[in-house]
GROMACS .gro file of C-alpha atoms in nm:
model
  250
    1MET     CA    1  10.580  13.640   6.960
    2PRO     CA    2  10.907  13.759   6.846
    3PRO     CA    3  10.943  14.178   7.009
    4ASP     CA    4  10.957  14.313   6.626
    5ALA     CA    5  10.662  14.087   6.499
    6ILE     CA    6  10.417  14.301   6.351
    7ASP     CA    7  10.149  14.057   6.303
    8VAL     CA    8   9.827  14.214   6.323
    9PRO     CA    9   9.563  14.064   6.474
   10ALA     CA   10   9.398  13.751   6.315
   11ARG     CA   11   9.057  13.712   6.276
   12PRO     CA   12   8.834  13.560   6.521
   13GLY     CA   13   8.771  13.241   6.336
   14ALA     CA   14   9.134  13.237   6.258
   15LEU     CA   15   9.261  13.250   6.656
   16LEU     CA   16   9.023  13.024   6.726
   17ARG     CA   17   9.158  12.735   6.534
   18ALA     CA   18   9.494  12.835   6.662
   19ALA     CA   19   9.405  12.793   7.045
   20ALA     CA   20   9.267  12.433   6.953
   21ASP     CA   21   9.546  12.310   6.760
   22LEU     CA   22   9.782  12.345   7.060
   23LEU     CA   23   9.527  12.192   7.281
   24TRP     CA   24   9.481  11.918   6.974
   25PRO     CA   25   9.722  11.917   6.724
   26ALA     CA   26   9.558  11.913   6.430
   27ALA     CA   27   9.663  11.751   6.093
   28CYS     CA   28   9.998  11.795   5.959
   29GLY     CA   29  10.048  12.049   5.767
   30GLY     CA   30  10.255  11.869   5.495
   31CYS     CA   31  10.106  11.551   5.470
   32GLY     CA   32   9.804  11.561   5.654
   33GLY     CA   33   9.878  11.291   5.870
   34PRO     CA   34   9.722  11.307   6.215
   35GLY     CA   35   9.845  11.376   6.596
   36THR     CA   36  10.107  11.719   6.512
   37SER     CA   37  10.061  12.004   6.332
   38TRP     CA   38  10.396  11.954   6.142
   39CYS     CA   39  10.581  11.617   6.115
   40PRO     CA   40  10.959  11.511   6.167
   41ALA     CA   41  10.906  11.361   5.806
   42CYS     CA   42  10.795  11.696   5.621
   43ALA     CA   43  11.056  11.859   5.855
   44ARG     CA   44  11.324  11.622   5.724
   45ALA     CA   45  11.195  11.716   5.407
   46LEU     CA   46  11.168  12.108   5.431
   47ALA     CA   47  11.520  12.091   5.538
   48VAL     CA   48  11.682  11.933   5.259
   49GLY     CA   49  11.890  12.232   5.157
   50PRO     CA   50  11.789  12.576   4.968
   51VAL     CA   51  11.683  12.591   4.574
   52ALA     CA   52  11.933  12.845   4.435
   53LEU     CA   53  11.806  13.042   4.167
   54GLU     CA   54  11.867  13.385   4.000
   55LEU     CA   55  11.571  13.660   3.860
   56ALA     CA   56  11.633  13.722   3.452
   57ASP     CA   57  11.927  14.029   3.567
   58GLY     CA   58  12.099  13.768   3.771
   59THR     CA   59  12.007  13.862   4.113
   60PRO     CA   60  12.040  13.595   4.321
   61LEU     CA   61  11.674  13.429   4.473
   62ARG     CA   62  11.710  13.114   4.725
   63ALA     CA   63  11.421  12.938   4.824
   64ALA     CA   64  11.387  12.713   5.088
   65ALA     CA   65  11.232  12.413   4.878
   66PRO     CA   66  11.092  12.426   4.547
   67HIS     CA   67  10.679  12.484   4.500
   68ALA     CA   68  10.572  12.100   4.556
   69GLY     CA   69  10.517  11.845   4.822
   70PRO     CA   70  10.515  11.932   5.231
   71ALA     CA   71  10.694  12.286   5.112
   72ARG     CA   72  10.358  12.308   4.924
   73GLU     CA   73  10.117  12.234   5.156
   74LEU     CA   74  10.278  12.483   5.408
   75LEU     CA   75  10.249  12.778   5.223
   76LEU     CA   76   9.946  12.666   5.165
   77GLU     CA   77   9.834  12.602   5.500
   78VAL     CA   78   9.977  12.940   5.623
   79LYS     CA   79   9.865  13.165   5.380
   80GLU     CA   80   9.515  12.993   5.273
   81ARG     CA   81   9.392  12.806   5.527
   82HIS     CA   82   9.515  13.054   5.798
   83ARG     CA   83   9.670  12.792   6.025
   84ALA     CA   84   9.832  13.067   6.266
   85GLU     CA   85  10.068  12.771   6.467
   86LEU     CA   86  10.272  12.705   6.124
   87ARG     CA   87  10.386  13.062   6.110
   88PRO     CA   88  10.720  12.979   6.280
   89VAL     CA   89  10.785  12.671   6.068
   90ALA     CA   90  10.768  12.883   5.745
   91ALA     CA   91  11.019  13.192   5.928
   92ALA     CA   92  11.228  12.929   6.008
   93ALA     CA   93  11.249  12.797   5.640
   94ILE     CA   94  11.234  13.156   5.495
   95ALA     CA   95  11.539  13.217   5.718
   96THR     CA   96  11.742  12.925   5.595
   97ALA     CA   97  11.691  13.074   5.222
   98VAL     CA   98  11.830  13.424   5.410
   99ARG     CA   99  12.143  13.269   5.582
  100ALA     CA  100  12.276  13.091   5.195
  101LEU     CA  101  12.247  13.451   5.007
  102PRO     CA  102  12.560  13.600   4.967
  103PRO     CA  103  12.756  13.757   5.157
  104PRO     CA  104  12.681  13.461   5.454
  105GLY     CA  105  12.654  13.583   5.782
  106ALA     CA  106  12.660  13.918   5.747
  107PRO     CA  107  12.417  14.207   5.865
  108VAL     CA  108  12.144  14.220   5.650
  109SER     CA  109  11.792  14.402   5.658
  110LEU     CA  110  11.480  14.182   5.561
  111VAL     CA  111  11.261  14.372   5.297
  112PRO     CA  112  10.922  14.217   5.276
  113VAL     CA  113  10.719  14.277   4.962
  114PRO     CA  114  10.399  14.487   5.060
  115SER     CA  115  10.103  14.354   5.039
  116ARG     CA  116   9.739  14.465   4.829
  117ARG     CA  117   9.503  14.626   5.092
  118ALA     CA  118   9.239  14.334   4.986
  119SER     CA  119   9.497  14.061   5.054
  120ARG     CA  120   9.580  14.173   5.421
  121ARG     CA  121   9.203  14.184   5.486
  122ALA     CA  122   9.141  13.876   5.361
  123ARG     CA  123   9.443  13.676   5.579
  124GLY     CA  124   9.366  13.870   5.866
  125GLY     CA  125   9.729  14.076   5.814
  126ASP     CA  126  10.046  14.113   5.649
  127LEU     CA  127  10.199  13.736   5.629
  128VAL     CA  128  10.491  13.841   5.435
  129ALA     CA  129  10.639  14.129   5.655
  130ASP     CA  130  10.539  13.863   5.984
  131LEU     CA  131  10.680  13.618   5.844
  132ALA     CA  132  11.045  13.812   5.770
  133ALA     CA  133  10.947  13.941   6.135
  134ARG     CA  134  11.018  13.624   6.244
  135ALA     CA  135  11.317  13.474   6.030
  136ALA     CA  136  11.527  13.814   6.197
  137ALA     CA  137  11.397  13.742   6.524
  138ARG     CA  138  11.541  13.311   6.453
  139GLU     CA  139  11.858  13.503   6.342
  140ARG     CA  140  11.934  13.752   6.585
  141ALA     CA  141  11.855  13.418   6.871
  142ALA     CA  142  12.148  13.243   6.675
  143GLY     CA  143  12.365  13.560   6.681
  144ARG     CA  144  12.335  13.715   6.323
  145PRO     CA  145  12.219  14.056   6.329
  146ALA     CA  146  11.915  14.108   6.132
  147ALA     CA  147  11.644  14.334   6.125
  148VAL     CA  148  11.306  14.444   5.946
  149ALA     CA  149  11.298  14.731   5.705
  150ARG     CA  150  10.913  14.768   5.616
  151VAL     CA  151  10.980  15.036   5.312
  152LEU     CA  152  10.829  14.873   5.004
  153ARG     CA  153  10.514  15.056   4.959
  154VAL     CA  154  10.253  14.947   4.682
  155ARG     CA  155  10.153  15.298   4.511
  156ARG     CA  156   9.903  15.228   4.289
  157GLY     CA  157   9.648  14.995   4.196
  158VAL     CA  158   9.761  14.626   4.087
  159ALA     CA  159   9.524  14.349   3.995
  160ASP     CA  160   9.463  13.977   4.173
  161GLN     CA  161   9.805  13.795   4.023
  162THR     CA  162   9.635  13.456   4.063
  163LEU     CA  163   9.497  13.405   3.729
  164LEU     CA  164   9.718  13.672   3.529
  165ARG     CA  165  10.009  13.463   3.313
  166ALA     CA  166  10.416  13.576   3.326
  167ARG     CA  167  10.379  13.870   3.063
  168GLU     CA  168  10.056  14.014   3.233
  169ARG     CA  169  10.216  13.982   3.591
  170ARG     CA  170  10.509  14.207   3.489
  171VAL     CA  171  10.276  14.442   3.332
  172ASN     CA  172  10.045  14.500   3.618
  173LEU     CA  173  10.337  14.524   3.858
  174ALA     CA  174  10.522  14.756   3.641
  175GLY     CA  175  10.633  15.064   3.832
  176ALA     CA  176  10.375  14.919   4.131
  177PHE     CA  177  10.672  14.990   4.397
  178GLY     CA  178  10.760  15.283   4.578
  179VAL     CA  179  10.981  15.354   4.914
  180ARG     CA  180  10.879  15.541   5.169
  181GLY     CA  181  11.154  15.645   5.478
  182PRO     CA  182  11.543  15.553   5.400
  183VAL     CA  183  11.672  15.277   5.281
  184PRO     CA  184  11.812  15.021   5.478
  185ILE     CA  185  12.263  15.063   5.534
  186GLY     CA  186  12.410  14.764   5.440
  187PRO     CA  187  12.270  14.445   5.257
  188CYS     CA  188  11.933  14.379   5.250
  189VAL     CA  189  11.704  14.083   5.105
  190VAL     CA  190  11.377  14.083   4.971
  191VAL     CA  191  11.117  13.896   5.184
  192ASP     CA  192  10.860  13.684   5.063
  193ASP     CA  193  10.609  13.400   5.034
  194VAL     CA  194  10.649  13.205   4.713
  195ALA     CA  195  10.841  13.291   4.344
  196THR     CA  196  10.625  13.202   4.073
  197THR     CA  197  10.675  13.416   3.785
  198THR     CA  198  10.927  13.611   3.961
  199ALA     CA  199  10.731  13.930   3.837
  200THR     CA  200  10.671  14.064   4.216
  201ALA     CA  201  11.036  14.006   4.319
  202ALA     CA  202  11.168  14.172   4.022
  203GLU     CA  203  10.965  14.486   4.077
  204ALA     CA  204  11.101  14.497   4.451
  205VAL     CA  205  11.414  14.477   4.326
  206ARG     CA  206  11.408  14.716   4.045
  207ALA     CA  207  11.229  14.981   4.345
  208LEU     CA  208  11.482  14.916   4.640
  209ARG     CA  209  11.812  14.977   4.370
  210ALA     CA  210  11.629  15.260   4.220
  211ALA     CA  211  11.608  15.441   4.585
  212GLY     CA  212  11.934  15.298   4.654
  213ALA     CA  213  11.973  15.035   4.819
  214LEU     CA  214  12.197  14.742   4.855
  215VAL     CA  215  12.017  14.416   4.713
  216ALA     CA  216  12.168  14.111   4.850
  217GLY     CA  217  11.941  13.864   4.690
  218VAL     CA  218  11.540  13.742   4.756
  219ALA     CA  219  11.425  13.514   4.992
  220CYS     CA  220  11.115  13.295   5.000
  221LEU     CA  221  10.984  12.988   5.101
  222THR     CA  222  10.912  12.804   4.790
  223ALA     CA  223  10.992  12.877   4.465
  224ALA     CA  224  10.816  12.703   4.085
  225SER     CA  225  11.057  12.549   3.868
  226PRO     CA  226  11.264  12.828   3.584
  227VAL     CA  227  11.238  12.793   3.221
  228PRO     CA  228  11.614  12.660   3.177
  229ALA     CA  229  11.903  12.902   3.033
  230PRO     CA  230  11.980  12.827   2.674
  231PRO     CA  231  12.309  12.625   2.605
  232ALA     CA  232  12.665  12.826   2.680
  233THR     CA  233  12.747  12.931   2.350
  234ALA     CA  234  13.096  12.955   2.253
  235GLY     CA  235  13.327  13.117   2.505
  236GLY     CA  236  13.006  13.238   2.700
  237HIS     CA  237  12.919  13.166   3.053
  238ALA     CA  238  12.779  12.857   3.162
  239ALA     CA  239  12.387  12.795   3.151
  240ARG     CA  240  12.238  12.901   3.519
  241GLN     CA  241  11.884  12.837   3.587
  242THR     CA  242  11.695  13.140   3.558
  243TRP     CA  243  11.354  13.280   3.451
  244ALA     CA  244  11.346  13.393   3.052
  245ARG     CA  245  11.234  13.705   3.011
  246ARG     CA  246  10.959  13.626   2.735
  247GLY     CA  247  10.837  13.336   2.906
  248ARG     CA  248  10.757  13.258   3.248
  249GLY     CA  249  10.937  13.522   3.443
  250VAL     CA  250  10.634  13.635   4.120
   0.00000   0.00000   0.00000
């Protein structure tokens, strides 16, 4: 594991599955094919290129892939089925999304979104923070300066978002994040595993900017399809893909 990877010990069952997969590869995490944990076809599908989107306030968001196909299955295998051997694959994909954000190639601090205590217990640690640390290590190995800044904290209780609608998610997370310690110097990128309604990403960006951070954008493994923006009017700006404030708006 890279020096700055901060994954806490996983549950015994997850460790046993990871050890077994090293000796007897499980089914592919993307397509279920036998003989390997991540097959060449799924690797090619994931490497097509980052998806370029925006939050409602114009903050750029880059996802390694849409929330579908092998990328979606990879996320589920890592997040819900505790397949630790697939974390490097997910982290590498997130690193490609980070590199697609402006300004390309600049030194950057990766700021993982904070997770609830219940989520950390269920997943054997802070998954997003570990993926951010692995992505930063990959960037440094390739000669691109990157660090992890775990400055975001959940400062009040929030509900599980799984069954909440977009508006309910925004209400649930409004003002929920705070910054502890000095903000990163220079550009920082919010890192999450998936962007669905962007409520989480928007709250993370708000908290960081309120503390004086220079947020370059958001990077994640997958992103759900946004609500298309209305066509540009005469003299207006070109339409862009964004999340409507009143509709689907992580």
